[in-house]
mmCIF file of N, CA and C in Angstrom:
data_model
loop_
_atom_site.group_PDB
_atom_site.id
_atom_site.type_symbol
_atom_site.label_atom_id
_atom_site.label_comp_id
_atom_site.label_asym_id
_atom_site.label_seq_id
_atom_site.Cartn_x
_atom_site.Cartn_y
_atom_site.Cartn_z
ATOM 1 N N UNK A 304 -44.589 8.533 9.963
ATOM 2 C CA UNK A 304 -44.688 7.969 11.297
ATOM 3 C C UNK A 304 -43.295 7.558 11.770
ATOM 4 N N UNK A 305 -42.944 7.941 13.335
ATOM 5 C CA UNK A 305 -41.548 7.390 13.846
ATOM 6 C C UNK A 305 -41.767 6.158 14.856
ATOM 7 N N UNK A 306 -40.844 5.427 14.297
ATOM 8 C CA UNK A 306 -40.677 4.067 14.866
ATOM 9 C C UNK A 306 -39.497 4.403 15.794
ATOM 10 N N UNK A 307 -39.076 4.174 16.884
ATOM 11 C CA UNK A 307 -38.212 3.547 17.536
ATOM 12 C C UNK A 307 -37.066 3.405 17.363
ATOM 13 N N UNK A 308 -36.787 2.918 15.886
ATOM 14 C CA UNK A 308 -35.357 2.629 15.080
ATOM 15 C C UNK A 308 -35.267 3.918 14.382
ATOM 16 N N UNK A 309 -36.003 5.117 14.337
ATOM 17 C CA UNK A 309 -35.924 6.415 13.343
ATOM 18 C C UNK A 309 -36.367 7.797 14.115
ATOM 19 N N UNK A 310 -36.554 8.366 13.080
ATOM 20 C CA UNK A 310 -36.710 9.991 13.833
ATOM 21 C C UNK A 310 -35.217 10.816 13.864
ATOM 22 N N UNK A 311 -35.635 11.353 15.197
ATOM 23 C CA UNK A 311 -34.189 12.424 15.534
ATOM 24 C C UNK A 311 -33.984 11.300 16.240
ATOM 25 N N UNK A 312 -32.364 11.230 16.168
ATOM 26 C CA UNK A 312 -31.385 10.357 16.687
ATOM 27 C C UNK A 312 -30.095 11.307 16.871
ATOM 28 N N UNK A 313 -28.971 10.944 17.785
ATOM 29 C CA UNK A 313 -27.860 11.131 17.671
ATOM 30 C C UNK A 313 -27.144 10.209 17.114
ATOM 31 N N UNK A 314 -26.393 11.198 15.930
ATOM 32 C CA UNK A 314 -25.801 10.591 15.066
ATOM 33 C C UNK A 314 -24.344 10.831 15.156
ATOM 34 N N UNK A 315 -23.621 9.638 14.568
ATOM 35 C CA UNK A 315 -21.880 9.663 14.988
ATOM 36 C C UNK A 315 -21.167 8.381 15.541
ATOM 37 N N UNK A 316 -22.099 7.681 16.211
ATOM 38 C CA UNK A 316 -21.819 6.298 16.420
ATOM 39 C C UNK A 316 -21.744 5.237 15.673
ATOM 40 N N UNK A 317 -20.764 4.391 16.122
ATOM 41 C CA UNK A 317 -20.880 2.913 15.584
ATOM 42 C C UNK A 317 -20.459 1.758 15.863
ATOM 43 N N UNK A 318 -21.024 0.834 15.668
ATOM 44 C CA UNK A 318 -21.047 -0.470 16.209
ATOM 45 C C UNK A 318 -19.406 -1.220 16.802
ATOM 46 N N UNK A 319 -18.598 -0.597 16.015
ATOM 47 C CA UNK A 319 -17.052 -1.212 15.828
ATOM 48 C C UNK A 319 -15.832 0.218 15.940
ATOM 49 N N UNK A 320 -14.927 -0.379 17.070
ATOM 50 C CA UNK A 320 -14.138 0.712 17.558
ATOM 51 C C UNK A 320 -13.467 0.676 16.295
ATOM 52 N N UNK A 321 -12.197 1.689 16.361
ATOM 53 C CA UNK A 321 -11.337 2.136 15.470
ATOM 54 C C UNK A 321 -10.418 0.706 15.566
ATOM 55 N N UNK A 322 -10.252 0.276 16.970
ATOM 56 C CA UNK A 322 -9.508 -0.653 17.310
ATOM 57 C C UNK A 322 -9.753 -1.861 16.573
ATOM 58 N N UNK A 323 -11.159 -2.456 16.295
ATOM 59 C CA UNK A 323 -11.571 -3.140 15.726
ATOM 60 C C UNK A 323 -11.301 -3.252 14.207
ATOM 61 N N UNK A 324 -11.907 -1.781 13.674
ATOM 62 C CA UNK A 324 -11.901 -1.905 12.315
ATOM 63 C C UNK A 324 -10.372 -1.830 11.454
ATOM 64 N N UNK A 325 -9.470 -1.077 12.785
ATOM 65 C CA UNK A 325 -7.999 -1.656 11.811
ATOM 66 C C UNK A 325 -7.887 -3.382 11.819
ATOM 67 N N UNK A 326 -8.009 -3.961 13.067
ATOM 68 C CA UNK A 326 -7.570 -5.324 13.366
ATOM 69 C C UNK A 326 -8.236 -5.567 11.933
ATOM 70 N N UNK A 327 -9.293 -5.775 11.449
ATOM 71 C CA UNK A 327 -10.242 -6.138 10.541
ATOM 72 C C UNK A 327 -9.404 -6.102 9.388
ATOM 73 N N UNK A 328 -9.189 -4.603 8.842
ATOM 74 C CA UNK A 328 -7.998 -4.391 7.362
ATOM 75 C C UNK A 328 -6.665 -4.623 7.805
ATOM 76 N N UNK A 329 -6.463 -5.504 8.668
ATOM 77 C CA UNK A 329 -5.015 -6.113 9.379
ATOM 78 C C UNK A 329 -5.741 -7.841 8.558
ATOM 79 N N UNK A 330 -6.615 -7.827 9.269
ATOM 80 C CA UNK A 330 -6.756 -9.353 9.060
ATOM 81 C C UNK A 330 -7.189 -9.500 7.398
ATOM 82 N N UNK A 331 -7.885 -8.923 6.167
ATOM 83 C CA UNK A 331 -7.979 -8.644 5.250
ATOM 84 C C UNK A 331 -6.838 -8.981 4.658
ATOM 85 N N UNK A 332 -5.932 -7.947 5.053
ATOM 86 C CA UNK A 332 -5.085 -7.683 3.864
ATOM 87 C C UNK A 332 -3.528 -7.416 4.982
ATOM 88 N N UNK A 333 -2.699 -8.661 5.098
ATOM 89 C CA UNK A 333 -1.572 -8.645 6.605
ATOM 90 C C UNK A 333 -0.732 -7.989 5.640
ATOM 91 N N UNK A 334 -0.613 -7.658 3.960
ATOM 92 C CA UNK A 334 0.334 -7.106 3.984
ATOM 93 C C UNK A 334 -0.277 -5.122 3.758
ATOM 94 N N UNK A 335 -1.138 -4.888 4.474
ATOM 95 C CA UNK A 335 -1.361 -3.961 3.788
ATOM 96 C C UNK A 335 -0.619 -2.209 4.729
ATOM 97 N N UNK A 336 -0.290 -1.414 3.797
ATOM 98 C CA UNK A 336 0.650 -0.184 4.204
ATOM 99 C C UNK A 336 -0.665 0.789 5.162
ATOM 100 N N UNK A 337 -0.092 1.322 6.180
ATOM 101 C CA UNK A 337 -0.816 2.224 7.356
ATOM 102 C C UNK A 337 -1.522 3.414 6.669
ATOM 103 N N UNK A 338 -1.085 3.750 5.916
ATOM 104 C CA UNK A 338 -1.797 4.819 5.249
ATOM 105 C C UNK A 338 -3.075 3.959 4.488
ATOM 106 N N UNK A 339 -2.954 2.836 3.648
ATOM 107 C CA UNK A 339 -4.190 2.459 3.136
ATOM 108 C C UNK A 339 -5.434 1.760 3.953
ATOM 109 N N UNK A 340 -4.915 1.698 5.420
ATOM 110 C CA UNK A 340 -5.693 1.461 6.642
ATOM 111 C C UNK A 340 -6.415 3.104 7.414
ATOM 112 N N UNK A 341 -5.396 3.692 7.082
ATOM 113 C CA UNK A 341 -6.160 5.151 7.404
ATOM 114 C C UNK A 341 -7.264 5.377 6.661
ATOM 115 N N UNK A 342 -7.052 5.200 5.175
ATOM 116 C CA UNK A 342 -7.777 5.556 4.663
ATOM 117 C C UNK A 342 -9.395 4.626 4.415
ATOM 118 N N UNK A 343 -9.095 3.910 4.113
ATOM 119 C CA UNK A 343 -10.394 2.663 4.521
ATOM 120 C C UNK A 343 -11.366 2.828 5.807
ATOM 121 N N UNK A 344 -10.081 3.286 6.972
ATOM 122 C CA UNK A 344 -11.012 3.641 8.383
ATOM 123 C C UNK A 344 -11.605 4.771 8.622
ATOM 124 N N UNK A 345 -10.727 5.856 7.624
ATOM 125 C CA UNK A 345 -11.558 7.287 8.173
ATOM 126 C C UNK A 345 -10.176 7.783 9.053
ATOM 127 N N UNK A 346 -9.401 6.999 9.301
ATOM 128 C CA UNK A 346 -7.982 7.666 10.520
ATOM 129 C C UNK A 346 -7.223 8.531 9.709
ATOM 130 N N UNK A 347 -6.396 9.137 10.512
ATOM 131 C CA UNK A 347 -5.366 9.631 10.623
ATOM 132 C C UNK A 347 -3.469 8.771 10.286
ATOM 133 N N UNK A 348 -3.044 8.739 9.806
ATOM 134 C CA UNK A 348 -1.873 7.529 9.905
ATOM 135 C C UNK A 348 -1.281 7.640 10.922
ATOM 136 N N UNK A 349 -1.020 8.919 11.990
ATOM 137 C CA UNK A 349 -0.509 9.010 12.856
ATOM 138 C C UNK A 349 -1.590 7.999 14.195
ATOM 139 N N UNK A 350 -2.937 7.948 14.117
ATOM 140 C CA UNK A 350 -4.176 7.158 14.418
ATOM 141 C C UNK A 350 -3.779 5.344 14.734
ATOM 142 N N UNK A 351 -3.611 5.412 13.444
ATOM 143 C CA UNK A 351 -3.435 4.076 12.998
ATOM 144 C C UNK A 351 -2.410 3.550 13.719
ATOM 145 N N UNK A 352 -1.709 4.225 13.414
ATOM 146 C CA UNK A 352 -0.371 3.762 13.688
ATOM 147 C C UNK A 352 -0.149 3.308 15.671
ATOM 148 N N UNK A 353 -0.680 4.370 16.283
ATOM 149 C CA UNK A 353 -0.924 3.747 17.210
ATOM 150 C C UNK A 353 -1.601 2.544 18.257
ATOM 151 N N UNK A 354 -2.781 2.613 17.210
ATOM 152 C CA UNK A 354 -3.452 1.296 17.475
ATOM 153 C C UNK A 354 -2.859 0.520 17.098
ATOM 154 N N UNK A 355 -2.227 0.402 15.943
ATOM 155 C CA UNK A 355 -1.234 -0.902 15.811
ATOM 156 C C UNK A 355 -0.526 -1.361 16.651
ATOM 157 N N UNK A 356 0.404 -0.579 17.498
ATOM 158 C CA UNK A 356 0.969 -0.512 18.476
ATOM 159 C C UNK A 356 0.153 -1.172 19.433
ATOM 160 N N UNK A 357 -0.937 -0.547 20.158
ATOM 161 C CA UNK A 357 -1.765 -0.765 21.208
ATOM 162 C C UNK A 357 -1.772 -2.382 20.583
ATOM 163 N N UNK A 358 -2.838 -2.823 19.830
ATOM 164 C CA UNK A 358 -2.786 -4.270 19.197
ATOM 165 C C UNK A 358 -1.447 -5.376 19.661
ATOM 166 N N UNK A 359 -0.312 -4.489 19.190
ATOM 167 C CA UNK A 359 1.016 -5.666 19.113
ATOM 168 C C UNK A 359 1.058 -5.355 20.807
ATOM 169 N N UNK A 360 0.868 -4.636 21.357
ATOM 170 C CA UNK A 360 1.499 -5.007 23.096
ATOM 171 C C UNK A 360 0.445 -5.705 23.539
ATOM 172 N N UNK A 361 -0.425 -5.173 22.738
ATOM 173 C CA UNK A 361 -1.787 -5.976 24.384
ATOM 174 C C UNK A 361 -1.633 -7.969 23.462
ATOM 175 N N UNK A 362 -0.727 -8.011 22.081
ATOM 176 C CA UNK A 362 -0.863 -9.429 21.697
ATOM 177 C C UNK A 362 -1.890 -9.587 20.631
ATOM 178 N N UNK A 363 -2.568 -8.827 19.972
ATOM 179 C CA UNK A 363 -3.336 -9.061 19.195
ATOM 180 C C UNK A 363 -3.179 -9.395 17.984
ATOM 181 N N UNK A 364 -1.641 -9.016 17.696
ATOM 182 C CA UNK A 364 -0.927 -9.148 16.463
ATOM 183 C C UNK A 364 0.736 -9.303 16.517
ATOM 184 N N UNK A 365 1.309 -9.488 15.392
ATOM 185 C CA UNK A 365 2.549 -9.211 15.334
ATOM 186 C C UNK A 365 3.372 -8.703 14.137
ATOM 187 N N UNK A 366 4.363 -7.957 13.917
ATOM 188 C CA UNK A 366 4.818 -6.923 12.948
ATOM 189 C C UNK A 366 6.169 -7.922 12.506
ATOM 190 N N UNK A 367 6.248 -8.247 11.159
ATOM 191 C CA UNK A 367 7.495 -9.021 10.611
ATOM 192 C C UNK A 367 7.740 -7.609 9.398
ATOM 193 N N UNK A 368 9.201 -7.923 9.389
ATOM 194 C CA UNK A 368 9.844 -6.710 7.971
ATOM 195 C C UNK A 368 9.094 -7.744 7.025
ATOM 196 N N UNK A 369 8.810 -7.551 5.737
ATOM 197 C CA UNK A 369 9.022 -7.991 4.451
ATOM 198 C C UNK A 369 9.615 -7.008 3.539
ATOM 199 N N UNK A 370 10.594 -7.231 3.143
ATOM 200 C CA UNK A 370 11.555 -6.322 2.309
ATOM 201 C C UNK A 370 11.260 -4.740 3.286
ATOM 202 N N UNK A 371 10.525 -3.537 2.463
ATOM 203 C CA UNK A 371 10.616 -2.671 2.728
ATOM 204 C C UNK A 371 9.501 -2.105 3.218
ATOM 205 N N UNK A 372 8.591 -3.549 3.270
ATOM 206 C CA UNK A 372 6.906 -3.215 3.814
ATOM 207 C C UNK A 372 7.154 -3.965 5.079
ATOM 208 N N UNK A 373 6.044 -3.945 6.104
ATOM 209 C CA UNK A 373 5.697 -4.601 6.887
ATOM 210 C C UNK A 373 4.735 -5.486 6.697
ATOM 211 N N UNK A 374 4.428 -7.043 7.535
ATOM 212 C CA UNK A 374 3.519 -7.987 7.511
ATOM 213 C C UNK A 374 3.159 -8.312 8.739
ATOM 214 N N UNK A 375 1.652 -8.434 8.587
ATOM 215 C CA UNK A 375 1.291 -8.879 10.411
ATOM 216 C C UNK A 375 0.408 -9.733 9.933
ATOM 217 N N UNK A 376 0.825 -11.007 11.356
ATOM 218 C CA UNK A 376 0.254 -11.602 11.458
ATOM 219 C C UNK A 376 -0.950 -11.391 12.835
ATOM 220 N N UNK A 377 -2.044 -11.874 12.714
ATOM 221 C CA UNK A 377 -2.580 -11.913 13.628
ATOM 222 C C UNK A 377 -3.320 -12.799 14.669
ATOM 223 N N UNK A 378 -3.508 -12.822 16.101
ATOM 224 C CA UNK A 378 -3.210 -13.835 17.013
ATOM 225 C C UNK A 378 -4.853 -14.510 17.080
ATOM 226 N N UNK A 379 -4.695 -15.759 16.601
ATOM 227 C CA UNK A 379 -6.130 -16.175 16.105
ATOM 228 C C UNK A 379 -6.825 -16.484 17.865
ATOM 229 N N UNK A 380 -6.120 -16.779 18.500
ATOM 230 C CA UNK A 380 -6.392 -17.413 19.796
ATOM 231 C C UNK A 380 -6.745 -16.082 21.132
ATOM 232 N N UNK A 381 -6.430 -14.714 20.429
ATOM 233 C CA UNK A 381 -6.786 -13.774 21.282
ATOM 234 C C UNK A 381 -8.454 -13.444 21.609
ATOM 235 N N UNK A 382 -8.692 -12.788 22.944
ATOM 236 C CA UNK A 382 -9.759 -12.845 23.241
ATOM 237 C C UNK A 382 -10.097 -11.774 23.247
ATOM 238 N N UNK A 383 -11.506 -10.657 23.351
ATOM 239 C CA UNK A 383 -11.738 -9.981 23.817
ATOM 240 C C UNK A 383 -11.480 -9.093 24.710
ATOM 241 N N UNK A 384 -11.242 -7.955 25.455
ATOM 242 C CA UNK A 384 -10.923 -7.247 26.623
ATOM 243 C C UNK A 384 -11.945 -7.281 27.551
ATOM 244 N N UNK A 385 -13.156 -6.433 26.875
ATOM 245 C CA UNK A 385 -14.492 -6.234 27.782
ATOM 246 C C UNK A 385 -14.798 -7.737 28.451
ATOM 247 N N UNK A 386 -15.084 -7.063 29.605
ATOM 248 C CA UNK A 386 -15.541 -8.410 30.726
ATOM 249 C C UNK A 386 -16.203 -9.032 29.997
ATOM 250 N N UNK A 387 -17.009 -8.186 29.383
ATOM 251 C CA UNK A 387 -18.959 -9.171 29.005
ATOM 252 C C UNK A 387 -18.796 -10.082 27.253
ATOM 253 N N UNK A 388 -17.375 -10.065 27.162
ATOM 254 C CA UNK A 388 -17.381 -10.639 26.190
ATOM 255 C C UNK A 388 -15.733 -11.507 26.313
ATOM 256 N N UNK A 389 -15.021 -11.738 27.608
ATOM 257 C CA UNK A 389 -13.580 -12.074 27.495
ATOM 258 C C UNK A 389 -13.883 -13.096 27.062
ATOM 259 N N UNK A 390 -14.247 -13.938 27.197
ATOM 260 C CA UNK A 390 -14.771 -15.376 27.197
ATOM 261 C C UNK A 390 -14.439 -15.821 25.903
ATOM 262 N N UNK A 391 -14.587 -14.880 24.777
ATOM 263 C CA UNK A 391 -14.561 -15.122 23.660
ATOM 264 C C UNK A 391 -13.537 -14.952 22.400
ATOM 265 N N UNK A 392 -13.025 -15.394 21.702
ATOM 266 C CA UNK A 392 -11.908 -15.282 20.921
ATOM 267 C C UNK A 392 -12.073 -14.275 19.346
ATOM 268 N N UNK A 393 -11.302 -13.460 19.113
ATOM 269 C CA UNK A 393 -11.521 -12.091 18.162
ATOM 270 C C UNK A 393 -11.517 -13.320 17.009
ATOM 271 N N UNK A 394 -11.178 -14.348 16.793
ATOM 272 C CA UNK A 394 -11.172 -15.331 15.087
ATOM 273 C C UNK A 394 -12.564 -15.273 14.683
ATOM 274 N N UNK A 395 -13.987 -15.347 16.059
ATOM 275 C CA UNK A 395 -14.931 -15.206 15.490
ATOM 276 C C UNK A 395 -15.433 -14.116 14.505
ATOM 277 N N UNK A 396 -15.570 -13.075 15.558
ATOM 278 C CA UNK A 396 -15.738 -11.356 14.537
ATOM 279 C C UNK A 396 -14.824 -11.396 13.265
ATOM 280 N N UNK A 397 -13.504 -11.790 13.244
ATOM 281 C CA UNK A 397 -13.076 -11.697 12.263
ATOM 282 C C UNK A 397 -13.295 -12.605 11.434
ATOM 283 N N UNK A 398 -13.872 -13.475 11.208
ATOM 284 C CA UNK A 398 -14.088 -14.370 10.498
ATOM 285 C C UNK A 398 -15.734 -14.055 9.966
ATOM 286 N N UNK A 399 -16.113 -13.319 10.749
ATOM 287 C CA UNK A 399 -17.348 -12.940 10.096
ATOM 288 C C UNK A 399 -17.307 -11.639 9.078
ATOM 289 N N UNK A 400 -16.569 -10.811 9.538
ATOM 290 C CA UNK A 400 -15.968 -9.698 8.886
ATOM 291 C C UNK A 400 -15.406 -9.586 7.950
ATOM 292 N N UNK A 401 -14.091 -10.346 8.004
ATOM 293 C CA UNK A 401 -12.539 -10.614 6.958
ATOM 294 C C UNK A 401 -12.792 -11.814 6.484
ATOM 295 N N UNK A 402 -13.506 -13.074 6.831
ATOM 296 C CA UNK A 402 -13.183 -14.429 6.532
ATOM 297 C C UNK A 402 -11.952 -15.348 7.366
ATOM 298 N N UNK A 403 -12.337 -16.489 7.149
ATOM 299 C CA UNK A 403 -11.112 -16.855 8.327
ATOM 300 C C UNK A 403 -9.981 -16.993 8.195
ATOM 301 N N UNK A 404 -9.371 -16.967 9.270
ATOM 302 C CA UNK A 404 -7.659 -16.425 9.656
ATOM 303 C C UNK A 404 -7.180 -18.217 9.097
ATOM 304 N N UNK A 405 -6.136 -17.814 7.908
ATOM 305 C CA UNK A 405 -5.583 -19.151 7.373
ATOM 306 C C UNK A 405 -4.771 -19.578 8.249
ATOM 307 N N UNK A 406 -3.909 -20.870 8.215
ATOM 308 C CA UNK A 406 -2.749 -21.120 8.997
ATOM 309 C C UNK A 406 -2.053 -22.055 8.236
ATOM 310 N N UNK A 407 -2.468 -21.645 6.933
ATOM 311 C CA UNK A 407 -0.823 -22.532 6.006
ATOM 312 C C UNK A 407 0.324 -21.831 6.159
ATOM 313 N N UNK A 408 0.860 -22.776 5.403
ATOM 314 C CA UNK A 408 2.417 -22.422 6.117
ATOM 315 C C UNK A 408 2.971 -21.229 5.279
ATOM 316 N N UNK A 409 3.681 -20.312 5.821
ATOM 317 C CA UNK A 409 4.442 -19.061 5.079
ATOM 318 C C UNK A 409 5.544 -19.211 3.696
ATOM 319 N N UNK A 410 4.825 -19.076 2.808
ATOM 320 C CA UNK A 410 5.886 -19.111 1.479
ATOM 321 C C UNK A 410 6.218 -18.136 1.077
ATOM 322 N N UNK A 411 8.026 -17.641 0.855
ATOM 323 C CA UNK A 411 8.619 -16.861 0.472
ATOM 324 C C UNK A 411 7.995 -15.667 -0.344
ATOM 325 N N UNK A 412 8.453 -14.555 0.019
ATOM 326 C CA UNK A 412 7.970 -13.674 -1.147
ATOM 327 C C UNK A 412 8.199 -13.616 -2.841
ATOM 328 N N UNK A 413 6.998 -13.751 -2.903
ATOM 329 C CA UNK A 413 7.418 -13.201 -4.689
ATOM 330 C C UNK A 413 6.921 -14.962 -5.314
ATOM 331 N N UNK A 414 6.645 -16.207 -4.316
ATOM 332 C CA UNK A 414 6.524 -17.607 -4.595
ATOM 333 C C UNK A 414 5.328 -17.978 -4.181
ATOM 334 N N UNK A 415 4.269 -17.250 -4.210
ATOM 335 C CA UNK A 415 2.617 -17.663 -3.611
ATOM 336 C C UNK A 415 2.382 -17.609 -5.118
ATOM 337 N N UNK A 416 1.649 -18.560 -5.382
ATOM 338 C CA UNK A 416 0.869 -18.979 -6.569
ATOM 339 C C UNK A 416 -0.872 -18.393 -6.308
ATOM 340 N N UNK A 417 -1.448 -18.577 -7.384
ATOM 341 C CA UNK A 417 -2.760 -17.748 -7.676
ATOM 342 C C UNK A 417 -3.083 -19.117 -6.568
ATOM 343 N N UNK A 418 -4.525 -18.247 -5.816
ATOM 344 C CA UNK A 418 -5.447 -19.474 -5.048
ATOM 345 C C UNK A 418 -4.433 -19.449 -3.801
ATOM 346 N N UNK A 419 -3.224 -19.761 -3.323
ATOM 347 C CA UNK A 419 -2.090 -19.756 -2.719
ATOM 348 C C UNK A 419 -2.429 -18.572 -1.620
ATOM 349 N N UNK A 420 -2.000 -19.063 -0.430
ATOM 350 C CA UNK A 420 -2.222 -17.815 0.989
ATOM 351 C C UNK A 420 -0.708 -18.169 1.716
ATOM 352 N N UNK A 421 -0.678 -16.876 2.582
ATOM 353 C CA UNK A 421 0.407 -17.051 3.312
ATOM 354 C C UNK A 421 -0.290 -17.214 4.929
ATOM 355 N N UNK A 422 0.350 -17.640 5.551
ATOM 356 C CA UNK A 422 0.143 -17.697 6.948
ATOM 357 C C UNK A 422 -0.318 -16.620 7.271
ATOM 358 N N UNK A 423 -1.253 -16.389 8.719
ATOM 359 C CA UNK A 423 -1.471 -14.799 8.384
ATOM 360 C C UNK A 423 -2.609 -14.199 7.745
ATOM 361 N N UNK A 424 -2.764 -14.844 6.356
ATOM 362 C CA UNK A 424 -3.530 -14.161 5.185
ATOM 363 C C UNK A 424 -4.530 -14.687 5.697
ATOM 364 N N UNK A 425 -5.946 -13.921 4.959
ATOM 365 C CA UNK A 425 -6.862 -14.097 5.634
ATOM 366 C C UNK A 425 -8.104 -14.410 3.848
ATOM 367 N N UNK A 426 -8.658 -15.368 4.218
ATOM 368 C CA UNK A 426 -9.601 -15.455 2.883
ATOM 369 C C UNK A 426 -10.688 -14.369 3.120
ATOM 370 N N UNK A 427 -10.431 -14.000 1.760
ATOM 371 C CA UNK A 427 -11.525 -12.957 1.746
ATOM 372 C C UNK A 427 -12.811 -13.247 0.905
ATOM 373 N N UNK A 428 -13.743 -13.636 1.549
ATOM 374 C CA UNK A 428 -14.992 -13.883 0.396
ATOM 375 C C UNK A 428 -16.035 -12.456 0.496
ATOM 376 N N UNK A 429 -15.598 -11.078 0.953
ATOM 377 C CA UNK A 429 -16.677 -10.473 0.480
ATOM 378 C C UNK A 429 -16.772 -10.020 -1.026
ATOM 379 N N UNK A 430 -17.731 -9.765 -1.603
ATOM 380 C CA UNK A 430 -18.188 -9.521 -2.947
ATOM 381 C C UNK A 430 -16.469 -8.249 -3.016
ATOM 382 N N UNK A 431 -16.640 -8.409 -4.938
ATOM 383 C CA UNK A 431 -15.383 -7.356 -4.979
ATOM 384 C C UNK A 431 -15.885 -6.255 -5.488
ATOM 385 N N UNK A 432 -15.161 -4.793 -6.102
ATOM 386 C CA UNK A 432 -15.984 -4.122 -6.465
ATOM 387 C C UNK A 432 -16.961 -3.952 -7.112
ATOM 388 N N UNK A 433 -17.403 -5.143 -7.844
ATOM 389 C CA UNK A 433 -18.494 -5.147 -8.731
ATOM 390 C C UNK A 433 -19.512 -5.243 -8.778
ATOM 391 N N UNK A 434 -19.532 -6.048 -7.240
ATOM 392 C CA UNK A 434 -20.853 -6.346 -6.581
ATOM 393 C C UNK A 434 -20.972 -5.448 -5.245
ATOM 394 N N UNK A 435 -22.287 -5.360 -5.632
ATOM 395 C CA UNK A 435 -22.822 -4.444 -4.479
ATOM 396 C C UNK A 435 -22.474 -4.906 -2.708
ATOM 397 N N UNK A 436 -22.234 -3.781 -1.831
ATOM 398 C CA UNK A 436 -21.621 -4.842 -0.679
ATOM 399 C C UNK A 436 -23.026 -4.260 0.344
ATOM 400 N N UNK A 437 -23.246 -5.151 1.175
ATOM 401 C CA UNK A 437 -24.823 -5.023 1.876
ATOM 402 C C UNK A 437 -23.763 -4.192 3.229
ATOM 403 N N UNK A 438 -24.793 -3.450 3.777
ATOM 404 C CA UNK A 438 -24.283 -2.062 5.121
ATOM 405 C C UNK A 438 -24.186 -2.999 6.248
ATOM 406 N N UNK A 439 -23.436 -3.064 7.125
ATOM 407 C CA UNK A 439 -23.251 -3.754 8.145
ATOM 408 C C UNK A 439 -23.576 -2.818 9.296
#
């Protein structure tokens, strides 16, 4: 029997733009390299890389050197674009997603202690590989 939620469907969609789901492994992991964001998203690095871009102009983030990597921080106080949701600030989604956006203070590289976050960093409480992760 087809319900409503099943059957033939068009399939290919999903809930969260590309735009979204980098901000997301931005907010995860601020030090993490464009290629391991491609790959997590399904992009392209050439992909990625532009949304990053798009992100840092429209303010959603910002790009610091660390040695020979890059680090972003991201703008906890930014809002939405779409009308039907400006109202509202991206810390929520991401905080439901990534966990919430820390704001201790930035300690040198190579000097974060275990438990220890950098500004930026984002706590991550989803299960790790060991545990099963539920489909969003």
């Amino acid at each position: 029997m087809e319900s409503e939620h099943t059957g033939h469907r068009r399939n290919g969609w999903t809930f969260l733009t590309n735009h979204a789901r980098v901000l997301i492994a931005i907010a995860r992991d601020p030090g993490i390299r464009l290629r391991d964001i491609a790959v997590d998203c399904g992009l392209t690095e050439r992909t990625v890389q532009a949304i990053v871009t798009d992100l840092q102009a429209d303010g959603y983030l910002t790009r610091t050197r660390d040695g020979r990597r890059n680090r972003y921080v991201v703008a906890p106080g930014a809002r939405f674009r779409h009308p039907a949701e400006a109202g509202h600030e991206i810390a929520g989604l991401l905080a439901y997603l990534a966990g919430p956006l820390s704001t201790q203070p930035t300690v040198p590289t190579g000097e974060v202690r275990a438990g220890e976050m950098r500004a930026g960093d984002v706590r991550n409480d989803t299960p790790d590989d060991s545990e099963p992760r539920a489909a969003v």
